[in-house]
C-alpha positions as protocol buffer text, in pm:
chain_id: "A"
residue {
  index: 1
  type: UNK
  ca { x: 10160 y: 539 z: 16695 }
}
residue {
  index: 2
  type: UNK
  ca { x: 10519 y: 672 z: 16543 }
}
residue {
  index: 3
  type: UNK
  ca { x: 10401 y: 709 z: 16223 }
}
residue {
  index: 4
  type: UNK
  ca { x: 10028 y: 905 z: 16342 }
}
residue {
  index: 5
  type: UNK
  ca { x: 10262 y: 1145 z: 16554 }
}
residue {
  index: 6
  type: UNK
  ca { x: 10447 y: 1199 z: 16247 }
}
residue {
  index: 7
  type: UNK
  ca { x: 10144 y: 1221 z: 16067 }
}
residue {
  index: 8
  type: UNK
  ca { x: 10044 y: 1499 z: 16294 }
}
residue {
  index: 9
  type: UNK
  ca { x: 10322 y: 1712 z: 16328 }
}
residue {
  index: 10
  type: UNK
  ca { x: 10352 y: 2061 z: 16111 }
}
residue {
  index: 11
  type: UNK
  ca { x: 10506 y: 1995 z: 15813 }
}
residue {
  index: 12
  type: UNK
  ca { x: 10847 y: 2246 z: 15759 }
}
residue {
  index: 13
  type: UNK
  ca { x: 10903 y: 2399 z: 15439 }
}
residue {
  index: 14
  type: UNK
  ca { x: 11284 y: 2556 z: 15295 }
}
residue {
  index: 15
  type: UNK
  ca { x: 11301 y: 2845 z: 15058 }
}
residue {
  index: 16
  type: UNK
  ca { x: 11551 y: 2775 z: 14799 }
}
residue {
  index: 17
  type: UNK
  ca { x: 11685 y: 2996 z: 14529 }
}
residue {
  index: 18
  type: UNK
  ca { x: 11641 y: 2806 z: 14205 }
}
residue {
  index: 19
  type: UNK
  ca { x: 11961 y: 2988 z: 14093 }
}
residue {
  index: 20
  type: UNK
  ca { x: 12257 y: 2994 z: 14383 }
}
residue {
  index: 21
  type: UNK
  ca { x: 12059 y: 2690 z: 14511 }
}
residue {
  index: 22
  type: UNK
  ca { x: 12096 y: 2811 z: 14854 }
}
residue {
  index: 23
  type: UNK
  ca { x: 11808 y: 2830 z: 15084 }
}
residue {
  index: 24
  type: UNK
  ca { x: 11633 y: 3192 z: 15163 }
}
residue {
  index: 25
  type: UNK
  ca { x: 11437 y: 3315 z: 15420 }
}
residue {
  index: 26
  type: UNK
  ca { x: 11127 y: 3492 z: 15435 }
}
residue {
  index: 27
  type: UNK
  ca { x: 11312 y: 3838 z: 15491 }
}
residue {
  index: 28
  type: UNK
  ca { x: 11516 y: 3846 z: 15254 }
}
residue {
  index: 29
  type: UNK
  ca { x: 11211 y: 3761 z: 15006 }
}
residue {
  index: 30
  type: UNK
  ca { x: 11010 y: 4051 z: 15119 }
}
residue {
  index: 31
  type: UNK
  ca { x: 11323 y: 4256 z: 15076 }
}
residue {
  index: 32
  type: UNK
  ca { x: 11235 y: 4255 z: 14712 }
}
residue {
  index: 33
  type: UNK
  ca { x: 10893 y: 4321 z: 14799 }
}
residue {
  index: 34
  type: UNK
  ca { x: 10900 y: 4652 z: 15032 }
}
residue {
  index: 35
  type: UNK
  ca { x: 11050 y: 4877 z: 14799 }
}
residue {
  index: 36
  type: UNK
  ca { x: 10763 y: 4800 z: 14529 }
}
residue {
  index: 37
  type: UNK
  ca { x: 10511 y: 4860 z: 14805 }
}
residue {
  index: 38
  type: UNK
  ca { x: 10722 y: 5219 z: 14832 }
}
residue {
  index: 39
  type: UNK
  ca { x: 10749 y: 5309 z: 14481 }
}
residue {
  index: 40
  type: UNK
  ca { x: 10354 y: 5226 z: 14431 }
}
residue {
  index: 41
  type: UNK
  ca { x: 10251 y: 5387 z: 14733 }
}
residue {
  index: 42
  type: UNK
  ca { x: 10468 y: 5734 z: 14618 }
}
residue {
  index: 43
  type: UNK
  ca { x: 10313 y: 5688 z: 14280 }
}
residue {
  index: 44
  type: UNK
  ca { x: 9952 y: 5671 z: 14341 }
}
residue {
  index: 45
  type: UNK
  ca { x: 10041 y: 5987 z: 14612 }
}
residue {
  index: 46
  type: UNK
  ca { x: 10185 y: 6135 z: 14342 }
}
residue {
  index: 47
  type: UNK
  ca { x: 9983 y: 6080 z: 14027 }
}
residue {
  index: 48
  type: UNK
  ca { x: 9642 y: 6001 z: 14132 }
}
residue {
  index: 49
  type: UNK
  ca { x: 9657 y: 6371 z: 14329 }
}
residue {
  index: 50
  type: UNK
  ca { x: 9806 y: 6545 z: 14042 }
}
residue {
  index: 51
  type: UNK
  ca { x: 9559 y: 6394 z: 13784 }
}
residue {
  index: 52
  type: UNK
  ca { x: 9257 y: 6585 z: 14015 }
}
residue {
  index: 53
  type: UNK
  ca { x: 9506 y: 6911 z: 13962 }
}
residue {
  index: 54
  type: UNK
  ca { x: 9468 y: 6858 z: 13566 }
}
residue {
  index: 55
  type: UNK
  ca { x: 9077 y: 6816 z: 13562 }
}
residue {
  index: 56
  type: UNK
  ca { x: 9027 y: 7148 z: 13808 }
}
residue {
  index: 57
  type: UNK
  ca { x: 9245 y: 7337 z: 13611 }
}
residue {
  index: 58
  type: UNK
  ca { x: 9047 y: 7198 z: 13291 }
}
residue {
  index: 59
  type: UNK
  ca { x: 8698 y: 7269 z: 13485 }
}
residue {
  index: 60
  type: UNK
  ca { x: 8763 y: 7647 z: 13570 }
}
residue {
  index: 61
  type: UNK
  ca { x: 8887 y: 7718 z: 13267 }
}
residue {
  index: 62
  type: UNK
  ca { x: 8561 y: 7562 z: 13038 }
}
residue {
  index: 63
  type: UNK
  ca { x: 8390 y: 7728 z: 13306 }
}
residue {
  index: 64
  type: UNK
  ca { x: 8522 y: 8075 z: 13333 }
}
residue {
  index: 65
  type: UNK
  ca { x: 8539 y: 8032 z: 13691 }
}
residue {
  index: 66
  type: UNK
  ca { x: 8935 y: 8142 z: 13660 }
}
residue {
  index: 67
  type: UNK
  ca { x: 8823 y: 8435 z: 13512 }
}
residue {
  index: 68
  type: UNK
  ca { x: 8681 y: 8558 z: 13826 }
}
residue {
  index: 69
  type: UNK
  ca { x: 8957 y: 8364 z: 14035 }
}
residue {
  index: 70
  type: UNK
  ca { x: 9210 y: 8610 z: 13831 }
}
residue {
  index: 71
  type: UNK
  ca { x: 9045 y: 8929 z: 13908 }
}
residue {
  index: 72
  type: UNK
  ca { x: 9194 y: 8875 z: 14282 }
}
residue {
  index: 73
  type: UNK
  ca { x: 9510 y: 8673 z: 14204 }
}
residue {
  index: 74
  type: UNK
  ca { x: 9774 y: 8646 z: 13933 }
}
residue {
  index: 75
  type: UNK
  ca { x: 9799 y: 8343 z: 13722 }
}
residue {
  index: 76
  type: UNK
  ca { x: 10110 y: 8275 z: 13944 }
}
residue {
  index: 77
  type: UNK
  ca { x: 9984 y: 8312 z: 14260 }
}
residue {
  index: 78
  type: UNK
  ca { x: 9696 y: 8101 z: 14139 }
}
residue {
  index: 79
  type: UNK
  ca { x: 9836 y: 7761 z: 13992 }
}
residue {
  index: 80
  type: UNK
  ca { x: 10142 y: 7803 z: 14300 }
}
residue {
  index: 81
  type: UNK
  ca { x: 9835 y: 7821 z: 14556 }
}
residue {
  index: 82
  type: UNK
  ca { x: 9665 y: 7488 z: 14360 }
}
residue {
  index: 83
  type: UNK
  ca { x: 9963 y: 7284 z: 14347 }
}
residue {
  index: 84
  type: UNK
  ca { x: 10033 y: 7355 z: 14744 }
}
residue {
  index: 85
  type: UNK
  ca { x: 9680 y: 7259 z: 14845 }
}
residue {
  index: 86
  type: UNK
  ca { x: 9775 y: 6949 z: 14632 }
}
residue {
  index: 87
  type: UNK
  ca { x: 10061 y: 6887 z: 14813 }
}
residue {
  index: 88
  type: UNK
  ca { x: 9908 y: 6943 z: 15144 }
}
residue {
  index: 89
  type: UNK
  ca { x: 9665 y: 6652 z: 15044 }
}
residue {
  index: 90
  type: UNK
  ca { x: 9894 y: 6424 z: 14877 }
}
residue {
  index: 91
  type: UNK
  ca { x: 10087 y: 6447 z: 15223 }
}
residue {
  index: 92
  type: UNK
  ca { x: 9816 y: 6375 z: 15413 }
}
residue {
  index: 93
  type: UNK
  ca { x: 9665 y: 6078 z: 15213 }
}
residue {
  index: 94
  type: UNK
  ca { x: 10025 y: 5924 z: 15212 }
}
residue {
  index: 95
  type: UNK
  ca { x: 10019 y: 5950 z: 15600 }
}
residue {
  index: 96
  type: UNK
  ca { x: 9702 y: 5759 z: 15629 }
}
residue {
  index: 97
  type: UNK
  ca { x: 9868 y: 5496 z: 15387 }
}
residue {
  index: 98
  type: UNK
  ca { x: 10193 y: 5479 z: 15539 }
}
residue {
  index: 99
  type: UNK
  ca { x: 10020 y: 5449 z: 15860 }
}
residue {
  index: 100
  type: UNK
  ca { x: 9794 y: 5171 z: 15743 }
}
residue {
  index: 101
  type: UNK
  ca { x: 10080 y: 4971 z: 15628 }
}
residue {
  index: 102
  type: UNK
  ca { x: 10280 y: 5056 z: 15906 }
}
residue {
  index: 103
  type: UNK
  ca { x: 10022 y: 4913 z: 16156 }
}
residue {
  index: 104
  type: UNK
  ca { x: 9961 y: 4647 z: 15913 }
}
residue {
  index: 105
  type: UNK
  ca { x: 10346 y: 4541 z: 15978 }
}
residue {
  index: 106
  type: UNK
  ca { x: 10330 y: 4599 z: 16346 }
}
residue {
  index: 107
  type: UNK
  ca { x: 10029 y: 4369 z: 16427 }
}
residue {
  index: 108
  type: UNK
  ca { x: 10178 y: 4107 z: 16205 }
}
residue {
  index: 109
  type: UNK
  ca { x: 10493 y: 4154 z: 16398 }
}
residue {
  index: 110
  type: UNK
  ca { x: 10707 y: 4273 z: 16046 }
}
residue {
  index: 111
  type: UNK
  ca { x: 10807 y: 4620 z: 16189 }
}
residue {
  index: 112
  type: UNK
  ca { x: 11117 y: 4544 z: 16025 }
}
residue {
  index: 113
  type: UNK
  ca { x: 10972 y: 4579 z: 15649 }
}
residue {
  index: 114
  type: UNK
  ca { x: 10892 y: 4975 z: 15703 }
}
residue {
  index: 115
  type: UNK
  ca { x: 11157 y: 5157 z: 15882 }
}
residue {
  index: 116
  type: UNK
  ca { x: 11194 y: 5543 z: 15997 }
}
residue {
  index: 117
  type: UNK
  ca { x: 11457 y: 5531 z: 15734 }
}
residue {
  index: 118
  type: UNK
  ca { x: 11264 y: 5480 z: 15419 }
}
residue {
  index: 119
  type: UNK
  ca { x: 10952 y: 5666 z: 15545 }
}
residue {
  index: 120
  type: UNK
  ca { x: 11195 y: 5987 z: 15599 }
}
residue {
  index: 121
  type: UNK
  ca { x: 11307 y: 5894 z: 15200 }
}
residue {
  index: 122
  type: UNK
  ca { x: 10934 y: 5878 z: 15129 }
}
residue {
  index: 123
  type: UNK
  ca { x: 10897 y: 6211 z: 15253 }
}
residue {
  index: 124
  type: UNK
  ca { x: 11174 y: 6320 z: 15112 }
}
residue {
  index: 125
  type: UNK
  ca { x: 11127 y: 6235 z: 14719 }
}
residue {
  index: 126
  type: UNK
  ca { x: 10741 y: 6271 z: 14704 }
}
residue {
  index: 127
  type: UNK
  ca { x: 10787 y: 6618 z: 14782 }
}
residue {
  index: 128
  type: UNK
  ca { x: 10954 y: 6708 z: 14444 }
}
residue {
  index: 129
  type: UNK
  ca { x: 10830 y: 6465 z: 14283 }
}
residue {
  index: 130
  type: UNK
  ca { x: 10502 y: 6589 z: 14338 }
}
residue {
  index: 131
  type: UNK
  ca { x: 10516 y: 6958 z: 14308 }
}
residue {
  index: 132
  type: UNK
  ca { x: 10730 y: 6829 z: 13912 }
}
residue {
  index: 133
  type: UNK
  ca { x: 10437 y: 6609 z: 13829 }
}
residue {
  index: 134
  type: UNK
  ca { x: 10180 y: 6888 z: 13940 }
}
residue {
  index: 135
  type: UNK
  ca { x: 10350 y: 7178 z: 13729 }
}
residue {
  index: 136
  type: UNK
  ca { x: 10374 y: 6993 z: 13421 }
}
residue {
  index: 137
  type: UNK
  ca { x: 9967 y: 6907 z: 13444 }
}
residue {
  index: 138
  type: UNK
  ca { x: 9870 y: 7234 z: 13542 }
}
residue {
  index: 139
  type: UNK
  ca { x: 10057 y: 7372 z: 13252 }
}
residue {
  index: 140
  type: UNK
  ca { x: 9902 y: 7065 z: 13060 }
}
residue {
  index: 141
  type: UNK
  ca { x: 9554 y: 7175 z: 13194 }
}
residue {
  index: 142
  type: UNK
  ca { x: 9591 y: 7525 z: 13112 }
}
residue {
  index: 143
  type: UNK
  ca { x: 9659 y: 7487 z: 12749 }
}
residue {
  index: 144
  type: UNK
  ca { x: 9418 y: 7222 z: 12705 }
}
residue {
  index: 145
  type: UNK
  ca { x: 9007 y: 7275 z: 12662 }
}
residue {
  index: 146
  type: UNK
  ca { x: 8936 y: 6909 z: 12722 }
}
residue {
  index: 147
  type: UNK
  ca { x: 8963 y: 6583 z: 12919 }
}
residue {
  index: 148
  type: UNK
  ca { x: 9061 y: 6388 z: 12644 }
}
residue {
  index: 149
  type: UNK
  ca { x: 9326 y: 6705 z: 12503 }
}
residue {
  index: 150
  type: UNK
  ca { x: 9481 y: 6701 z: 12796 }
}
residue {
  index: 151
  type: UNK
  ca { x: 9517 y: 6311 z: 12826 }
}
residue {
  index: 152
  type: UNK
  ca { x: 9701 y: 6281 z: 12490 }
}
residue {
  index: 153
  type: UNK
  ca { x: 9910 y: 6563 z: 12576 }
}
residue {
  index: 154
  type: UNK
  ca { x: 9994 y: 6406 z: 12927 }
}
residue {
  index: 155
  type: UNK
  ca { x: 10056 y: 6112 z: 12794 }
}
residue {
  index: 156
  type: UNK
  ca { x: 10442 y: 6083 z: 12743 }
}
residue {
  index: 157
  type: UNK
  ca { x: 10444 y: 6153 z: 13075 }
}
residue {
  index: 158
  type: UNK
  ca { x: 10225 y: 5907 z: 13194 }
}
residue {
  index: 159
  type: UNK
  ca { x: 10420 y: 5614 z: 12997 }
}
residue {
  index: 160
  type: UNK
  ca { x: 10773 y: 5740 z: 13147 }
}
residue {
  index: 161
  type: UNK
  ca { x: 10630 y: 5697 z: 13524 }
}
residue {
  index: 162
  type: UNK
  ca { x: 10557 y: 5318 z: 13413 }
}
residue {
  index: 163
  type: UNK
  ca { x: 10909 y: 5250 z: 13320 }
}
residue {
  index: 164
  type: UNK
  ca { x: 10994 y: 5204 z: 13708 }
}
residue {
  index: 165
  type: UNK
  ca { x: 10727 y: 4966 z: 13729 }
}
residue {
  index: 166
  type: UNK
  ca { x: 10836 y: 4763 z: 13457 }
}
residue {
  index: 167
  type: UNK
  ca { x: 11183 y: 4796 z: 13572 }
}
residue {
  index: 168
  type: UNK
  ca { x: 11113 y: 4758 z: 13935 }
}
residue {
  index: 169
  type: UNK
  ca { x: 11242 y: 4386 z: 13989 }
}
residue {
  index: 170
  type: UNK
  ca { x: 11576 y: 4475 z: 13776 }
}
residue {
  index: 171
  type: UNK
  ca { x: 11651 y: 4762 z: 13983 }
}
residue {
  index: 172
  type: UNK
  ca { x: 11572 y: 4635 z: 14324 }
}
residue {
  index: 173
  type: UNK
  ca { x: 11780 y: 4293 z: 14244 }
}
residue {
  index: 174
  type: UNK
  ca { x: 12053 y: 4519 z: 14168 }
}
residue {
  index: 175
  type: UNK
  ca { x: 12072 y: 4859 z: 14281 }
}
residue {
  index: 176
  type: UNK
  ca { x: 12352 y: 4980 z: 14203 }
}
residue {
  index: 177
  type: UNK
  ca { x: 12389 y: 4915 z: 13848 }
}
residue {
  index: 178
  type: UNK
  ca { x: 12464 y: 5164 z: 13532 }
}
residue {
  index: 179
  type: UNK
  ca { x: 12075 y: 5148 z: 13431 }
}
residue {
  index: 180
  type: UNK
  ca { x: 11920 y: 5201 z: 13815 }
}
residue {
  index: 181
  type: UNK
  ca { x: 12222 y: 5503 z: 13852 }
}
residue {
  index: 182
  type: UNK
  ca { x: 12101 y: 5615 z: 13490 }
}
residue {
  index: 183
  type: UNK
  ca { x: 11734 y: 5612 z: 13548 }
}
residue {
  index: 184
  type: UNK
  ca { x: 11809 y: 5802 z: 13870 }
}
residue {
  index: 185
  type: UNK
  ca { x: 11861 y: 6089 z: 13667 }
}
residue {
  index: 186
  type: UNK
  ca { x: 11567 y: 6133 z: 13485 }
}
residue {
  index: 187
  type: UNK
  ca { x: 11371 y: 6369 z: 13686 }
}
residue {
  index: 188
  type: UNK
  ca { x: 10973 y: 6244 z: 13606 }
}
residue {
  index: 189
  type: UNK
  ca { x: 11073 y: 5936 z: 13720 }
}
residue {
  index: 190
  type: UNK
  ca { x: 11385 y: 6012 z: 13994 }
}
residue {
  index: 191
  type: UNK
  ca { x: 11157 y: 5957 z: 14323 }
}
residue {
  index: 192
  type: UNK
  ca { x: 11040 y: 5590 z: 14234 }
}
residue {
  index: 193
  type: UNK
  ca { x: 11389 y: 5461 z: 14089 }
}
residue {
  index: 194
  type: UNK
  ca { x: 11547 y: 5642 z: 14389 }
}
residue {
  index: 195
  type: UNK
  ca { x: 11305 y: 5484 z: 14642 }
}
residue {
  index: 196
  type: UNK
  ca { x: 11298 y: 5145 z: 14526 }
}
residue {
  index: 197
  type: UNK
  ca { x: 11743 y: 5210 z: 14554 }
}
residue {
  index: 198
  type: UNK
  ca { x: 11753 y: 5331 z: 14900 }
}
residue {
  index: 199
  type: UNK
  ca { x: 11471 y: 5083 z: 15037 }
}
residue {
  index: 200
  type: UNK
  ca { x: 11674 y: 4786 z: 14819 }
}
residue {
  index: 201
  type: UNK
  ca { x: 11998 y: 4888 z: 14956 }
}
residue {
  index: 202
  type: UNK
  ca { x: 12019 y: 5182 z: 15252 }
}
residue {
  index: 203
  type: UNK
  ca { x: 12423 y: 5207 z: 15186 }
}
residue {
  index: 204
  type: UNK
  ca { x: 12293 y: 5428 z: 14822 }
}
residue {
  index: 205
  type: UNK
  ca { x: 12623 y: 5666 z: 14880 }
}
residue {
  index: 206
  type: UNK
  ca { x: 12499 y: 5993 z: 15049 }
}
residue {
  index: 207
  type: UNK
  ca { x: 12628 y: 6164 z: 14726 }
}
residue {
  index: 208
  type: UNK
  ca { x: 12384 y: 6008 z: 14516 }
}
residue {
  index: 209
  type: UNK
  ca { x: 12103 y: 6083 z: 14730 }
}
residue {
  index: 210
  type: UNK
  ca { x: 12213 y: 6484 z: 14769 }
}
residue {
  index: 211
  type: UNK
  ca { x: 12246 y: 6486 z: 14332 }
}
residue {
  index: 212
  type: UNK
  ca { x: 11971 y: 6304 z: 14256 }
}
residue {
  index: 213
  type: UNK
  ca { x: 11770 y: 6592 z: 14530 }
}
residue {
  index: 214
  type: UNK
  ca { x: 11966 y: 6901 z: 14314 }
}
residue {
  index: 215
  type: UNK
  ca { x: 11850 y: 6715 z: 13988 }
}
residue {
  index: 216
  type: UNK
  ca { x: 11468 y: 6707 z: 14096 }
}
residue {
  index: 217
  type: UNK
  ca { x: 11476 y: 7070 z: 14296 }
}
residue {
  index: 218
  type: UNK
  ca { x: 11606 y: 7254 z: 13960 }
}
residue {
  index: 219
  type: UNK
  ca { x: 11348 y: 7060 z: 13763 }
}
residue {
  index: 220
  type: UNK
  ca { x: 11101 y: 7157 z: 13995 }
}
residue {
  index: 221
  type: UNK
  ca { x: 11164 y: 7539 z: 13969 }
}
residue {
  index: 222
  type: UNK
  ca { x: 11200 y: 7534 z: 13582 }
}
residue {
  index: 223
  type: UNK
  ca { x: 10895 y: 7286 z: 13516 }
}
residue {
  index: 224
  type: UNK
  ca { x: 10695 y: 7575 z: 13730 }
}
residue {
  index: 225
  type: UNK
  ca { x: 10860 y: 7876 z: 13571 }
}
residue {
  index: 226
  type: UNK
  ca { x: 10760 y: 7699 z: 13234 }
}
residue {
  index: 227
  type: UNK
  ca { x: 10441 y: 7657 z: 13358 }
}
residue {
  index: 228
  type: UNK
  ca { x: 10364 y: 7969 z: 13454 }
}
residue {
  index: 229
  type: UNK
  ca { x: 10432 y: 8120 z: 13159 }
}
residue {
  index: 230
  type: UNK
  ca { x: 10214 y: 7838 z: 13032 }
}
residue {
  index: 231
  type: UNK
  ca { x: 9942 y: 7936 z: 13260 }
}
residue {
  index: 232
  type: UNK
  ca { x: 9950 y: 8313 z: 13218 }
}
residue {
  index: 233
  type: UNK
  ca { x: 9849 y: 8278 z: 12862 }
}
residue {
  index: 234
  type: UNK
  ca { x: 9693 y: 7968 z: 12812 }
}
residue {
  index: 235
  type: UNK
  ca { x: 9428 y: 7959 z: 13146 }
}
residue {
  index: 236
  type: UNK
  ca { x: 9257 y: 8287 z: 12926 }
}
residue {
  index: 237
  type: UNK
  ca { x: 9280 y: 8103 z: 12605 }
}
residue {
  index: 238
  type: UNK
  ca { x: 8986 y: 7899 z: 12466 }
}
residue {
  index: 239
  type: UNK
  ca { x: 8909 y: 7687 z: 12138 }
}
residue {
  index: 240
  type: UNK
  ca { x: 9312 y: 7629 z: 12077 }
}
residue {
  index: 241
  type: UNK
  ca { x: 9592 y: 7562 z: 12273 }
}
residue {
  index: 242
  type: UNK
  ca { x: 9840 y: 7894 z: 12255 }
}
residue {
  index: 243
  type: UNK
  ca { x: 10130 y: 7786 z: 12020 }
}
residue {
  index: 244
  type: UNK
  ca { x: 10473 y: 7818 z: 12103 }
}
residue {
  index: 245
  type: UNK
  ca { x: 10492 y: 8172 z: 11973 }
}
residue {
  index: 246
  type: UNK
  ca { x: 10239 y: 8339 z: 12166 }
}
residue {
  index: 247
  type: UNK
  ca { x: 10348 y: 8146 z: 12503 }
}
């Protein structure tokens, strides 16, 4: 009868860390995982948006819908009013996500994994991060006369927004290194290293987080001065893309 009881009873399992050899538990496991869950939730807000921005800008333009677009606006007015409607949408497709997950958490009783702290740092980097990414493709989309233009041209960029990704597990085992400080400074990519730091660690010294802000804000107002020159001449240009002379 001992051993059928025994038989019967739920069988408990330890966590170990192959490593340290000391046991884990399941939180501190999904500690490594929440901050991926972030950074790809803030990326496909941020790129997946922005692409849409590239092909309108592309469509108009083979179109000559802009033409008639810039008979009420300037080119300004027009790519700043674009990228705003983007960001309105992003925002609102990251609430829905955010709130999925969030109520995914709640009715598994892991409220824990998504706190009001790294939501208000979700907030807080997609917004720069977004308008960055959306200036550079609507400047991309303006000198372009194709899908597949445009794609090589975007390209670099594309490739540097996977280097988080790749790097993800590095930087969220140790967030506070020389190469997750480092990569916090390269603007395309400063919102995913940054949020995969602050939900890894949420002491990230307050000075970090205020620099790494001033880094993306003045990329954010040159990318869209750039681009507006970009825009002004390149949105009216067709067959080639305006060379750096004429921009």
């Amino acid at each position: 009868v001992e051993r059928v009881t025994r038989l019967q009873s739920p069988v408990g399992f330890r966590q170990v860390d192959v490593t340290s050899g000391q046991e884990t538990t399941g939180s501190e496991l999904t500690r490594f995982m929440t901050p991926f869950a972030f950074m790809f939730l803030l990326f496909m807000g941020t790129m997946t948006i922005s692409q849409g921005l590239l092909t309108s800008v592309i469509e108009e333009k083979s179109s000559r819908v802009v033409e008639v677009l810039l008979s009420a606006v300037s080119p300004t007015q027009l790519m700043g009013g674009k990228i705003l409607g983007m960001v309105g949408v992003g925002a609102v497709l990251l609430t829905i996500w955010g709130g999925v997950g969030y109520g995914g958490a709640l009715a598994r009783d892991m409220s824990y994994l998504v706190t009001p702290y790294q939501l208000t740092y979700l907030v807080l980097y997609f917004v720069p991060g977004f308008l960055l990414t959306s200036a550079f493709l609507a400047a991309v989309g303006a000198a372009c006369n194709s899908i597949k233009e445009a794609q090589s041209m975007a390209a670099p960029l594309t490739l540097l927004t996977i280097v988080p990704m790749m790097l993800w597990w590095a930087i969220t085992q140790n967030p506070n290194s020389t190469l997750s400080i480092v990569l916090s400074y390269i603007p395309p990519i400063t919102p995913f290293v940054m949020i995969l730091r602050v939900c890894a660690d949420p002491e990230i010294p307050i000075i970090e987080i205020v620099a790494t802000q001033a880094v993306l804000w003045v990329s954010v107002l040159l990318t869209i001065w750039l681009a507006g020159k970009i825009f002004r001449v390149g949105v009216l240009m067709y067959g080639k893309p305006p060379s750096p002379r004429e921009l």
